[in-house]
Amino acid sequence: MSNLAVPVSSSGSMLLGVMGDPIAHSKSPVMHQAALRQTGIPGDYVRLHITADQLGEAILSIRTLGFRGVNVTVPHKVKVMAFLDEIDPAAAAVGAVNTIVNNNGRLTGYNTDGIGYIRSLKEEAVPELSGKTVVVLGAGGAARGVIHALLTEGPRTVIVANRTKETASKLCEEWQKLGSLEACSLEELSEWVPQADVVINTTSVGMSPRIEESPLDTSLLPGGTVVSDLIYNPLKTRLLREAELRGCRIHSGLGMFVYQGAYAFEYWTGQPAPIPAMRNAVLEQLDGQE
Ligand code: NAP
């Protein structure tokens, strides 16, 4: 992989960026700049504040300006798909794109959120997911990426619990051929959480500044359960703090953020991503915030 020529633009450097609205607080630039520095690839990764009405023009300009690729974040992950030449099948199934690769003017969209999350979960908490019973709290955009990637690991059952049960039911029906899926409401969680090997929060409940909220009654958790939260600000949410006190193994969303970026970096550069440098760069930013 590392022997491949790095696809820099005709200017001799690799242009990368992130499009979103708002974008000022994105930690992607600091993470990818650290990755470029660490790998010695000449280039830059810039913040691009793009509003919904500018999205089509902004995507066209990727080719004109010679960007090798961009990340796409809130609120453009779904709408951006209409402007691309090709969509990776997994991103098409999830229904969202967070990474675009420009191959000589041909734009391909990928979704690295779900695969990034699973890589992080396996490396940091649960090396083997096959045969496991997994409860996923939430059925929104992030949940779709996580559940789609999770189903490729052969879990015994995935229980999707959502405030609006209908959204969970629709998701389970859509992907019933991919594995064993069960929908439930948040009220029905008492039935499922005690038998779960892994519980994953994909809702925004507990995210800064509302850090005293929790998506789950943690008295339902037996010690030994792995409890994972996609939120990384704060690094230890109330859910994770309480789960840890109950003897559960905890896993934060920082790894997901780092690994979704690592996959994107690998798609753009053809080089292995320097994970520790990327993680440290984000951690330094998070520390600086407190
Ligand atoms: P989303 O599409 O808006 O989905 C939000 C989900 O949370 C829905 O299932 C929603 O349920 C549920 N929810 C929201 N407020 C709730 C409440 N008060 N009580 C119970 N359920 C509630 O958002 P998303 O894009 O999936 O993002 C979700 C979270 O994942 C955010 O915190 C985001 O920061 C995090 N995330 C982290 C990473 C990472 O790299 N670590 C990447 C992506 C996302 P309803 O269907 O009932 O509304």
Coordinates of C-alpha atoms and ligand atoms in Angstrom, one line a residue:
M1 CA 0.0 0.0 0.0
S2 CA 2.7 2.5 1.0
N3 CA 4.6 1.9 -2.2
L4 CA 1.8 3.5 -4.3
A5 CA 2.5 7.0 -5.6
V6 CA 0.6 9.5 -3.5
P7 CA -2.0 11.3 -5.8
V8 CA -1.0 14.9 -5.2
S9 CA -2.6 17.6 -7.5
S10 CA -0.7 19.4 -10.3
S11 CA 0.3 22.0 -7.8
G12 CA 2.4 19.3 -6.1
S13 CA 0.4 19.1 -2.9
M14 CA -2.6 17.2 -1.7
L15 CA -5.7 19.4 -1.2
L16 CA -8.2 18.1 1.3
G17 CA -11.0 19.6 3.3
V18 CA -14.3 19.3 5.2
M19 CA -17.6 20.8 4.1
G20 CA -20.4 21.5 6.6
D21 CA -22.6 24.2 8.2
P22 CA -21.6 25.0 10.9
I23 CA -17.9 24.0 10.5
A24 CA -15.9 26.3 12.8
H25 CA -15.6 23.8 15.6
S26 CA -14.7 20.7 13.4
K27 CA -11.7 18.8 14.7
S28 CA -11.1 17.2 11.4
P29 CA -8.6 19.8 10.2
V30 CA -6.2 19.4 13.2
M31 CA -6.5 15.6 12.9
H32 CA -5.8 15.4 9.1
Q33 CA -3.0 18.0 9.3
A34 CA -1.3 15.8 11.9
A35 CA -1.7 12.8 9.6
L36 CA -0.2 14.7 6.6
R37 CA 2.7 15.9 8.7
Q38 CA 3.3 12.4 10.2
T39 CA 3.3 10.7 6.8
G40 CA 5.4 13.5 5.1
I41 CA 2.7 14.0 2.4
P42 CA 2.8 17.7 1.2
G43 CA -0.7 19.1 1.5
D44 CA -3.4 20.9 3.4
Y45 CA -6.8 20.1 4.9
V46 CA -9.1 23.1 5.2
R47 CA -12.4 24.0 6.7
L48 CA -15.1 24.8 4.1
H49 CA -18.2 26.6 5.3
I50 CA -20.8 25.5 2.8
T51 CA -24.5 26.2 3.2
A52 CA -27.2 24.0 1.8
D53 CA -27.9 26.2 -1.3
Q54 CA -24.1 26.2 -2.1
L55 CA -23.6 22.5 -1.9
G56 CA -23.9 21.6 -5.7
E57 CA -21.5 24.4 -6.7
A58 CA -19.1 23.4 -3.9
I59 CA -19.0 19.8 -5.1
L60 CA -18.4 20.9 -8.7
S61 CA -15.5 23.1 -7.5
I62 CA -13.7 20.0 -6.0
R63 CA -12.8 19.1 -9.6
T64 CA -11.9 22.7 -10.7
L65 CA -9.7 23.4 -7.7
G66 CA -8.0 20.0 -7.8
F67 CA -9.0 18.7 -4.4
R68 CA -8.1 15.1 -3.9
G69 CA -11.0 14.7 -1.6
V70 CA -13.3 16.1 1.1
N71 CA -15.2 15.0 4.1
V72 CA -18.8 16.0 4.3
T73 CA -20.5 16.6 7.6
V74 CA -23.8 17.9 9.1
P75 CA -26.2 18.7 7.4
H76 CA -25.0 17.6 4.0
K77 CA -24.3 13.8 4.3
V78 CA -27.5 12.8 2.5
K79 CA -28.1 15.6 0.0
V80 CA -24.5 15.4 -1.3
M81 CA -25.1 12.0 -2.8
A82 CA -27.1 13.6 -5.7
F83 CA -24.0 15.5 -6.9
L84 CA -21.5 12.5 -7.1
D85 CA -20.6 10.3 -10.1
E86 CA -20.5 7.1 -8.0
I87 CA -21.6 5.9 -4.6
D88 CA -19.9 3.0 -2.8
P89 CA -22.6 0.3 -2.2
A90 CA -22.3 0.4 1.6
A91 CA -22.8 4.2 1.6
A92 CA -25.8 3.7 -0.7
A93 CA -27.3 1.2 1.7
V94 CA -26.7 3.5 4.7
G95 CA -28.0 6.4 2.7
A96 CA -25.3 8.9 3.6
V97 CA -21.8 9.9 2.4
N98 CA -19.1 11.4 4.6
T99 CA -16.0 11.0 2.4
I100 CA -15.5 12.0 -1.3
V101 CA -12.6 10.8 -3.4
N102 CA -11.7 12.7 -6.6
N103 CA -10.1 10.3 -9.1
N104 CA -9.1 12.4 -12.1
G105 CA -12.4 14.3 -12.0
R106 CA -14.6 11.3 -11.1
L107 CA -16.2 11.8 -7.7
T108 CA -16.9 8.7 -5.5
G109 CA -18.8 8.9 -2.2
Y110 CA -18.0 6.6 0.8
N111 CA -19.3 6.3 4.3
T112 CA -16.5 5.7 6.8
D113 CA -18.5 6.4 10.0
G114 CA -19.9 2.9 10.5
I115 CA -16.7 1.0 9.5
G116 CA -14.7 3.5 11.5
Y117 CA -16.8 2.8 14.6
I118 CA -16.6 -1.0 14.2
R119 CA -12.8 -0.8 13.7
S120 CA -12.5 1.2 16.9
L121 CA -14.9 -1.0 18.9
K122 CA -13.0 -4.2 17.9
E123 CA -9.5 -2.7 18.5
E124 CA -10.4 -1.0 21.8
A125 CA -13.1 -3.1 23.4
V126 CA -14.6 -6.2 21.7
P127 CA -12.2 -8.0 19.4
E128 CA -14.8 -10.5 18.2
L129 CA -18.4 -9.4 17.6
S130 CA -19.7 -12.6 16.0
G131 CA -22.4 -14.3 18.1
K132 CA -22.8 -11.3 20.3
T133 CA -26.2 -9.7 21.4
V134 CA -25.9 -6.0 20.8
V135 CA -28.4 -3.3 21.8
V136 CA -28.2 -0.1 19.8
L137 CA -29.9 3.0 21.3
G138 CA -31.1 5.3 18.5
A139 CA -32.0 4.8 14.8
G140 CA -30.8 8.0 13.2
G141 CA -28.0 8.6 10.7
A142 CA -25.1 7.5 12.9
A143 CA -27.0 4.4 14.0
R144 CA -27.6 3.4 10.4
G145 CA -23.9 3.4 9.6
V146 CA -23.0 1.6 12.8
I147 CA -25.7 -1.1 12.4
H148 CA -24.9 -1.7 8.7
A149 CA -21.2 -2.3 9.5
L150 CA -22.1 -4.3 12.6
L151 CA -24.2 -6.8 10.6
T152 CA -21.2 -7.7 8.5
E153 CA -19.5 -9.0 11.7
G154 CA -22.1 -11.7 12.3
P155 CA -23.7 -10.7 15.6
R156 CA -26.3 -13.1 17.1
T157 CA -28.9 -10.3 17.3
V158 CA -29.0 -6.6 17.0
I159 CA -31.8 -4.9 19.0
V160 CA -32.5 -1.4 17.8
A161 CA -34.2 0.7 20.5
N162 CA -35.5 4.1 19.5
R163 CA -37.6 6.9 21.1
T164 CA -39.7 6.8 17.9
K165 CA -40.1 3.0 17.7
E166 CA -41.5 3.2 14.1
T167 CA -38.1 4.4 12.8
A168 CA -36.4 1.4 14.4
S169 CA -39.0 -0.9 13.0
K170 CA -38.5 0.5 9.5
L171 CA -34.8 0.1 9.7
C172 CA -35.1 -3.5 10.9
E173 CA -37.5 -4.3 8.1
E174 CA -35.2 -2.7 5.5
W175 CA -32.2 -4.8 6.5
Q176 CA -33.9 -8.0 7.6
K177 CA -31.9 -10.0 5.0
L178 CA -28.6 -8.8 6.5
G179 CA -29.0 -10.5 9.9
S180 CA -31.1 -10.9 13.0
L181 CA -32.7 -7.5 13.9
E182 CA -35.3 -6.6 16.5
A183 CA -36.9 -3.2 17.1
C184 CA -38.1 -2.0 20.5
S185 CA -39.1 1.2 22.2
L186 CA -37.0 2.8 25.0
E187 CA -39.6 1.5 27.5
E188 CA -39.0 -2.1 26.3
L189 CA -35.2 -1.9 27.0
S190 CA -35.6 -3.6 30.4
E191 CA -36.3 -6.8 28.5
W192 CA -33.2 -6.6 26.3
V193 CA -30.4 -4.8 28.2
P194 CA -29.8 -7.5 30.9
Q195 CA -29.1 -10.0 28.1
A196 CA -26.8 -7.8 26.0
D197 CA -23.1 -8.3 25.5
V198 CA -22.7 -4.8 24.1
V199 CA -24.8 -1.7 24.5
I200 CA -24.1 1.2 22.0
N201 CA -25.5 4.7 22.4
T202 CA -25.9 6.4 19.0
T203 CA -28.3 9.1 20.3
S204 CA -27.1 12.6 21.1
V205 CA -28.3 12.3 24.7
G206 CA -25.5 13.2 27.1
M207 CA -23.5 15.3 24.6
S208 CA -22.0 18.6 25.7
P209 CA -23.5 20.9 27.0
R210 CA -26.3 18.6 28.3
I211 CA -23.8 16.3 30.0
E212 CA -26.1 15.3 32.9
E213 CA -28.5 13.5 30.6
S214 CA -28.4 9.8 30.0
P215 CA -30.2 7.6 27.4
L216 CA -30.4 4.6 29.6
D217 CA -31.4 3.5 33.1
T218 CA -28.0 2.0 34.0
S219 CA -29.4 -0.1 36.8
L220 CA -30.4 -2.5 34.0
L221 CA -26.8 -3.1 33.1
P222 CA -25.1 -6.3 34.5
G223 CA -21.4 -5.9 35.3
G224 CA -19.2 -7.1 32.4
T225 CA -21.4 -5.6 29.7
V226 CA -19.5 -3.5 27.1
V227 CA -21.0 0.0 27.0
S228 CA -20.1 2.2 24.1
D229 CA -21.0 5.8 23.4
L230 CA -20.6 7.5 20.0
I231 CA -20.3 10.8 21.8
Y232 CA -16.7 12.0 22.3
N233 CA -17.5 15.4 23.9
P234 CA -17.4 14.7 26.8
L235 CA -15.0 11.7 26.5
K236 CA -16.8 10.1 29.4
T237 CA -20.5 10.7 29.2
R238 CA -22.8 10.2 32.2
L239 CA -23.8 6.8 30.6
L240 CA -20.2 5.7 30.6
R241 CA -19.4 7.0 34.1
E242 CA -22.4 5.1 35.5
A243 CA -21.7 2.0 33.5
E244 CA -18.0 2.0 34.7
L245 CA -19.2 2.2 38.3
R246 CA -21.4 -0.9 37.7
G247 CA -18.3 -2.9 36.5
C248 CA -19.0 -2.5 32.8
R249 CA -16.2 -2.1 30.2
I250 CA -16.6 1.3 28.6
H251 CA -15.7 2.6 25.1
S252 CA -15.9 6.3 24.0
G253 CA -16.7 7.8 20.6
L254 CA -13.2 9.3 20.2
G255 CA -12.1 6.1 18.4
M256 CA -14.9 6.3 15.9
F257 CA -14.0 9.9 15.1
V258 CA -10.3 8.9 14.6
Y259 CA -11.0 5.8 12.6
Q260 CA -13.6 7.4 10.3
G261 CA -10.9 9.9 9.5
A262 CA -8.3 7.1 9.2
Y263 CA -10.3 5.3 6.5
A264 CA -10.8 8.6 4.6
F265 CA -7.1 9.4 4.8
E266 CA -6.3 5.9 3.5
Y267 CA -8.8 6.3 0.6
W268 CA -7.2 9.6 -0.4
T269 CA -3.6 8.8 0.0
G270 CA -3.3 5.0 -0.4
Q271 CA -1.1 5.1 2.8
P272 CA -1.8 3.6 6.2
A273 CA -3.2 6.3 8.5
P274 CA -0.9 7.3 11.4
I275 CA -3.6 6.6 14.0
P276 CA -1.7 7.6 17.2
A277 CA -0.7 11.0 15.8
M278 CA -4.3 11.6 14.7
R279 CA -5.7 10.6 18.1
N280 CA -3.3 12.8 20.0
A281 CA -4.1 15.8 17.8
V282 CA -7.8 15.4 18.6
L283 CA -7.1 14.8 22.3
E284 CA -5.0 18.0 22.5
Q285 CA -7.9 20.0 21.0
L286 CA -10.4 18.5 23.4
D287 CA -8.1 19.2 26.4
G288 CA -7.7 22.8 25.2
Q289 CA -11.5 23.2 25.2
E290 CA -11.9 22.4 28.9
Ligands
NAP1 P1 -29.7 12.0 14.2 O1 -29.7 11.4 12.8 O2 -30.4 13.3 14.4 O3 -30.4 10.9 15.2 C1 -30.6 11.1 16.5 C2 -31.0 9.9 17.2 O4 -31.1 10.2 18.6 C3 -32.4 9.4 16.8 O5 -32.5 8.0 17.0 C4 -33.3 10.1 17.9 O6 -34.6 9.5 18.1 C5 -32.4 10.0 19.1 N1 -32.7 11.1 20.1 C6 -32.5 12.4 20.0 N2 -32.8 13.1 21.1 C7 -33.3 12.1 22.0 C8 -33.8 12.1 23.3 N3 -33.9 13.3 24.0 N4 -34.2 11.0 23.9 C9 -34.1 9.8 23.2 N5 -33.6 9.7 21.9 C10 -33.2 10.8 21.3 O7 -28.2 12.2 14.7 P2 -26.9 11.3 14.3 O8 -26.3 12.0 13.1 O9 -27.3 9.9 14.2 O10 -25.9 11.6 15.5 C11 -26.2 11.0 16.8 C12 -25.0 11.1 17.7 O11 -23.9 10.4 17.2 C13 -24.6 12.6 18.0 O12 -24.3 12.7 19.4 C14 -23.3 12.7 17.2 O13 -22.4 13.6 17.8 C15 -22.7 11.3 17.3 N6 -21.8 10.9 16.3 C16 -20.5 10.7 16.6 C17 -19.6 10.4 15.6 C18 -18.1 10.1 16.0 O14 -17.3 10.2 15.1 N7 -17.8 9.8 17.2 C19 -20.0 10.4 14.3 C20 -21.3 10.6 13.9 C21 -22.2 10.9 15.0 P3 -35.9 9.8 17.3 O15 -35.8 9.0 16.0 O16 -37.0 9.4 18.2 O17 -35.9 11.3 17.0

